[in-house]
PDB file of C-alpha atoms in Angstrom:
ATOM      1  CA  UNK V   1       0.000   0.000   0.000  1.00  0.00           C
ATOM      2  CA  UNK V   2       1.313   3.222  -0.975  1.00  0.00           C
ATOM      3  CA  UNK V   3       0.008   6.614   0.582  1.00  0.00           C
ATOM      4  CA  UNK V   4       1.201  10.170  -0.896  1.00  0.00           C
ATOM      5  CA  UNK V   5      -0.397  13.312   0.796  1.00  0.00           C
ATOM      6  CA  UNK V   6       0.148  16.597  -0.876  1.00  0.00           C
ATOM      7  CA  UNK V   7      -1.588  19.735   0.374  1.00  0.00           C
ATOM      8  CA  UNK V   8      -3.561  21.880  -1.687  1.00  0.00           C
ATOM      9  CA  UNK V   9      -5.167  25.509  -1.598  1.00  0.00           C
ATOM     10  CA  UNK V  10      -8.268  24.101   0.158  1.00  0.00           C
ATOM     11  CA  UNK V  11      -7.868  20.704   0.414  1.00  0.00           C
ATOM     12  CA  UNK V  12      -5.527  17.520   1.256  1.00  0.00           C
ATOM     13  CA  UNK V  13      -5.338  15.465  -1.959  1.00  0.00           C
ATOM     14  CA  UNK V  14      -4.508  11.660  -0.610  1.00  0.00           C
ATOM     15  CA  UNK V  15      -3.585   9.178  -2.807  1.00  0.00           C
ATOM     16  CA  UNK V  16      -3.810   5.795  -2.418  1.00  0.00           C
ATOM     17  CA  UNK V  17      -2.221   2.396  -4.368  1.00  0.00           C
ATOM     18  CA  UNK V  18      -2.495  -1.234  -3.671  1.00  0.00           C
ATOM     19  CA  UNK V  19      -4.399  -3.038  -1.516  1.00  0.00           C
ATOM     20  CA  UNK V  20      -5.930  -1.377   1.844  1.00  0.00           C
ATOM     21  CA  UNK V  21      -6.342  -4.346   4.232  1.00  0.00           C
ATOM     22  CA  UNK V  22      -6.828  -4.464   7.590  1.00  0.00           C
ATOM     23  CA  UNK V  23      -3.070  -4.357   8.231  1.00  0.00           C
ATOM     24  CA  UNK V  24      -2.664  -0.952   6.463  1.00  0.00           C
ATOM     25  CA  UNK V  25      -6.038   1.090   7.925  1.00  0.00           C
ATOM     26  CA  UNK V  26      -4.150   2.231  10.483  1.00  0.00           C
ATOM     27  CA  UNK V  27      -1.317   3.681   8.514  1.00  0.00           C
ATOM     28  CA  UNK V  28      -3.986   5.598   6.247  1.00  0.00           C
ATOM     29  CA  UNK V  29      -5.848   7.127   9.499  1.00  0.00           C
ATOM     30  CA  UNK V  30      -2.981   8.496  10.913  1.00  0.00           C
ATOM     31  CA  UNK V  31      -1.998   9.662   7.161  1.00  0.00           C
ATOM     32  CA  UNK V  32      -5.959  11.340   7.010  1.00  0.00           C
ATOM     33  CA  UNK V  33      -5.741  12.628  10.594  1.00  0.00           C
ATOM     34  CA  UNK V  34      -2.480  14.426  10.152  1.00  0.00           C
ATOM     35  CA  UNK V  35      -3.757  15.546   7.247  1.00  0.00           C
ATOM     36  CA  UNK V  36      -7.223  17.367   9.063  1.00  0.00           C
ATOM     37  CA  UNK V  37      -4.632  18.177  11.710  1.00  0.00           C
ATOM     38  CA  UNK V  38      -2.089  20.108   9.255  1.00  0.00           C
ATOM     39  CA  UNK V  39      -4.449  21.845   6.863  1.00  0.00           C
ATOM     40  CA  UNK V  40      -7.921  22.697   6.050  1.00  0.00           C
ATOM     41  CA  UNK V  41     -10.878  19.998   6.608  1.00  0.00           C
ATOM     42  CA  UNK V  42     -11.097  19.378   2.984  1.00  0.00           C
ATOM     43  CA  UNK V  43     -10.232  15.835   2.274  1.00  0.00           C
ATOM     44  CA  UNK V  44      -9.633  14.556  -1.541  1.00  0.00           C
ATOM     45  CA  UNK V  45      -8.919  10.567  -1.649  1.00  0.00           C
ATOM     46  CA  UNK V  46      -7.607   9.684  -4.696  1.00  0.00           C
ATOM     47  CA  UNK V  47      -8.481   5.897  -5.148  1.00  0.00           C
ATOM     48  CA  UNK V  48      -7.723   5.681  -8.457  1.00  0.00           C
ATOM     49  CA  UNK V  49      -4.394   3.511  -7.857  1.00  0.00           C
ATOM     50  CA  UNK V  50      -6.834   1.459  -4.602  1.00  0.00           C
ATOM     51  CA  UNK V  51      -7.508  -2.333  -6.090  1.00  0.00           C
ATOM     52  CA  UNK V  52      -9.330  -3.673  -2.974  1.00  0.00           C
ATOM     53  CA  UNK V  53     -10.943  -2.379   0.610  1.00  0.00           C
ATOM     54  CA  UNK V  54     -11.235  -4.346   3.199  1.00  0.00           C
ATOM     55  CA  UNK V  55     -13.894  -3.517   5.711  1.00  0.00           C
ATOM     56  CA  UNK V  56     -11.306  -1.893   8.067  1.00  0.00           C
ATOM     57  CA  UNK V  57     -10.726   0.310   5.300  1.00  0.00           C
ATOM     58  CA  UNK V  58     -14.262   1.330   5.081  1.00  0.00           C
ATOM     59  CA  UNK V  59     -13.872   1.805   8.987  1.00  0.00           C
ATOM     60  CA  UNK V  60     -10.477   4.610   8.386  1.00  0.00           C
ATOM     61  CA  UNK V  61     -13.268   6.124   5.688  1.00  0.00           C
ATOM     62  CA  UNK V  62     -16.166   6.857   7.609  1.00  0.00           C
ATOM     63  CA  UNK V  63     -13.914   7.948  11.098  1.00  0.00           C
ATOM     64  CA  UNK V  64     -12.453  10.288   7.714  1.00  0.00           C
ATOM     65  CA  UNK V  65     -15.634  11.700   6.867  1.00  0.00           C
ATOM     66  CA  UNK V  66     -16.743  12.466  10.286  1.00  0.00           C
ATOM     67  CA  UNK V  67     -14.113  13.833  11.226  1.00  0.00           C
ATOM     68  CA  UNK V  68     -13.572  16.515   8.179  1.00  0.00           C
ATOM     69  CA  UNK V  69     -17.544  17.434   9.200  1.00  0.00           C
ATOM     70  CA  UNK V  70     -16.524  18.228  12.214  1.00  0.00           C
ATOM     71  CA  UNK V  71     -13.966  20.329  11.461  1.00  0.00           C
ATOM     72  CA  UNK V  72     -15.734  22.039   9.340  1.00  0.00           C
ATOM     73  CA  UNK V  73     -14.854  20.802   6.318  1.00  0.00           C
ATOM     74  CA  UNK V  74     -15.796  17.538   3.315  1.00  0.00           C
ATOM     75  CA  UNK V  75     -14.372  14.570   1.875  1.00  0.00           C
ATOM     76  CA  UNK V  76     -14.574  13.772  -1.697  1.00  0.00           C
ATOM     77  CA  UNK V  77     -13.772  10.173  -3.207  1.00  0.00           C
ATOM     78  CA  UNK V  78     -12.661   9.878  -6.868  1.00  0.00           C
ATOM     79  CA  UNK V  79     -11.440   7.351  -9.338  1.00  0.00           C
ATOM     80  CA  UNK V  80     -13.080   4.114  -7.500  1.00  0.00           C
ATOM     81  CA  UNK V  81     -12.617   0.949  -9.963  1.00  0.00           C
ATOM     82  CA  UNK V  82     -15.496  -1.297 -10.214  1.00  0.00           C
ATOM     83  CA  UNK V  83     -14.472  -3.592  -7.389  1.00  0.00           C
ATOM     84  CA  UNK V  84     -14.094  -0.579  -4.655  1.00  0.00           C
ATOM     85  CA  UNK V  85     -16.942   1.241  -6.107  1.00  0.00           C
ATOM     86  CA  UNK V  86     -19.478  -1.552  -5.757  1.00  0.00           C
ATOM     87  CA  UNK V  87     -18.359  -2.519  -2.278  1.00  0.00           C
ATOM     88  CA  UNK V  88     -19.391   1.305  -1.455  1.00  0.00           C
ATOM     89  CA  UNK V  89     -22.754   0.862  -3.160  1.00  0.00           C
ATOM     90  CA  UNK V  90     -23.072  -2.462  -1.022  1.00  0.00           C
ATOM     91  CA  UNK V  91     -22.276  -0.877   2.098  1.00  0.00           C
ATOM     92  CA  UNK V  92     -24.063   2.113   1.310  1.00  0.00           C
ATOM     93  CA  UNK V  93     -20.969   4.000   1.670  1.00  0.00           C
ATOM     94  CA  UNK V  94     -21.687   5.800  -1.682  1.00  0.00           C
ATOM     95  CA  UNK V  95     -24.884   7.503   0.056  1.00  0.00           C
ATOM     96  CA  UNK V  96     -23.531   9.425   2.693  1.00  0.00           C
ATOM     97  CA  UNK V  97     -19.599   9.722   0.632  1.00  0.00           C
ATOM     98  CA  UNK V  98     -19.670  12.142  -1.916  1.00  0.00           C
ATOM     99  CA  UNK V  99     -17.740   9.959  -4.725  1.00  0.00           C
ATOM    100  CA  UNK V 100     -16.526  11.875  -8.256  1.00  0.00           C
ATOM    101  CA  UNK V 101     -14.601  10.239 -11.381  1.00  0.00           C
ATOM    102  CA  UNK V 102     -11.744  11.984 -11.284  1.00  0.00           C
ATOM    103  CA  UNK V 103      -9.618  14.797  -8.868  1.00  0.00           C
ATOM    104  CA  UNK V 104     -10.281  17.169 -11.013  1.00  0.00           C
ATOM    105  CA  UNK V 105     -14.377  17.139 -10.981  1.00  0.00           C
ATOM    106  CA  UNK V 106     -14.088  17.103  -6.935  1.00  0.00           C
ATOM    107  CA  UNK V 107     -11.801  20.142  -6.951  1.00  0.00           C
ATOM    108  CA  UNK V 108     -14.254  21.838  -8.556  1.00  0.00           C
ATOM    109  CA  UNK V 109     -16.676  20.457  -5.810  1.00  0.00           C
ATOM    110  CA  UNK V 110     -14.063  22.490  -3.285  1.00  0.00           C
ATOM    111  CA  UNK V 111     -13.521  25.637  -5.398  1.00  0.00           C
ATOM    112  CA  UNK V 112     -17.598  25.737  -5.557  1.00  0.00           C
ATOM    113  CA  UNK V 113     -18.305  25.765  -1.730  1.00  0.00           C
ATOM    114  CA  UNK V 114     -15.781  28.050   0.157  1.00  0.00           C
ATOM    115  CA  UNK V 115     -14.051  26.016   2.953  1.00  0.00           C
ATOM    116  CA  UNK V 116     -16.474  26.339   6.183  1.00  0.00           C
ATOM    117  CA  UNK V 117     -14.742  27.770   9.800  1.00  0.00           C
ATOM    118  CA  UNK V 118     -15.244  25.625  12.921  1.00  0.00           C
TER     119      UNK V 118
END
């Protein structure tokens, strides 16, 4: 599993390769929570390099979500293959997750709704 965070204007962009299994969810939360702690509460995950997620993946997602809302800010999923994007419609992940295609239509998700103060 490889993880690359790069700040952005608004937003974290997080990318992700490989396979997340249980043995790697805790290496990506601490990756997502530096990442709220560091910068703004905007969160992009770029999946587009994920192959498989493992149910403690999900987990790292959702404590990622909830914890952008609560800082004020959103987290945007892009580039889910079939395989990751029909275990979030089986999980239901996919209503409550705001998932795009690519980076570059959830930017414009960020650049539409000014980042929110705590």
């Amino acid at each position: 599993m490889n993880i690359k965070s790069t700040p952005g204007e608004n937003h974290t962009l997080i990318s992700l390769e490989g396979r997340l299994e249980a043995t790697q969810a805790g290496e990506v939360q601490a990756e997502i929570q530096s990442a709220l702690t560091a910068g703004p509460p905007n969160l992009l995950l770029d999946c587009s390099g994920l192959s498989y997620v493992a149910s403690m993946g999900l987990r790292c997602f959702l404590l990622a979500h909830k914890e952008a809302q609560k800082a004020g800010g959103r987290t945007i999923f892009s580039g889910l293959n079939e395989n990751v994007r029909s275990v979030f419609a089986l999980t239901g992940f996919d209503k409550i997750i705001q998932v795009t295609g690519t980076p570059e239509e959830a930017l414009r998700f960020f650049k539409a709704a000014p980042e929110k103060k705590p």
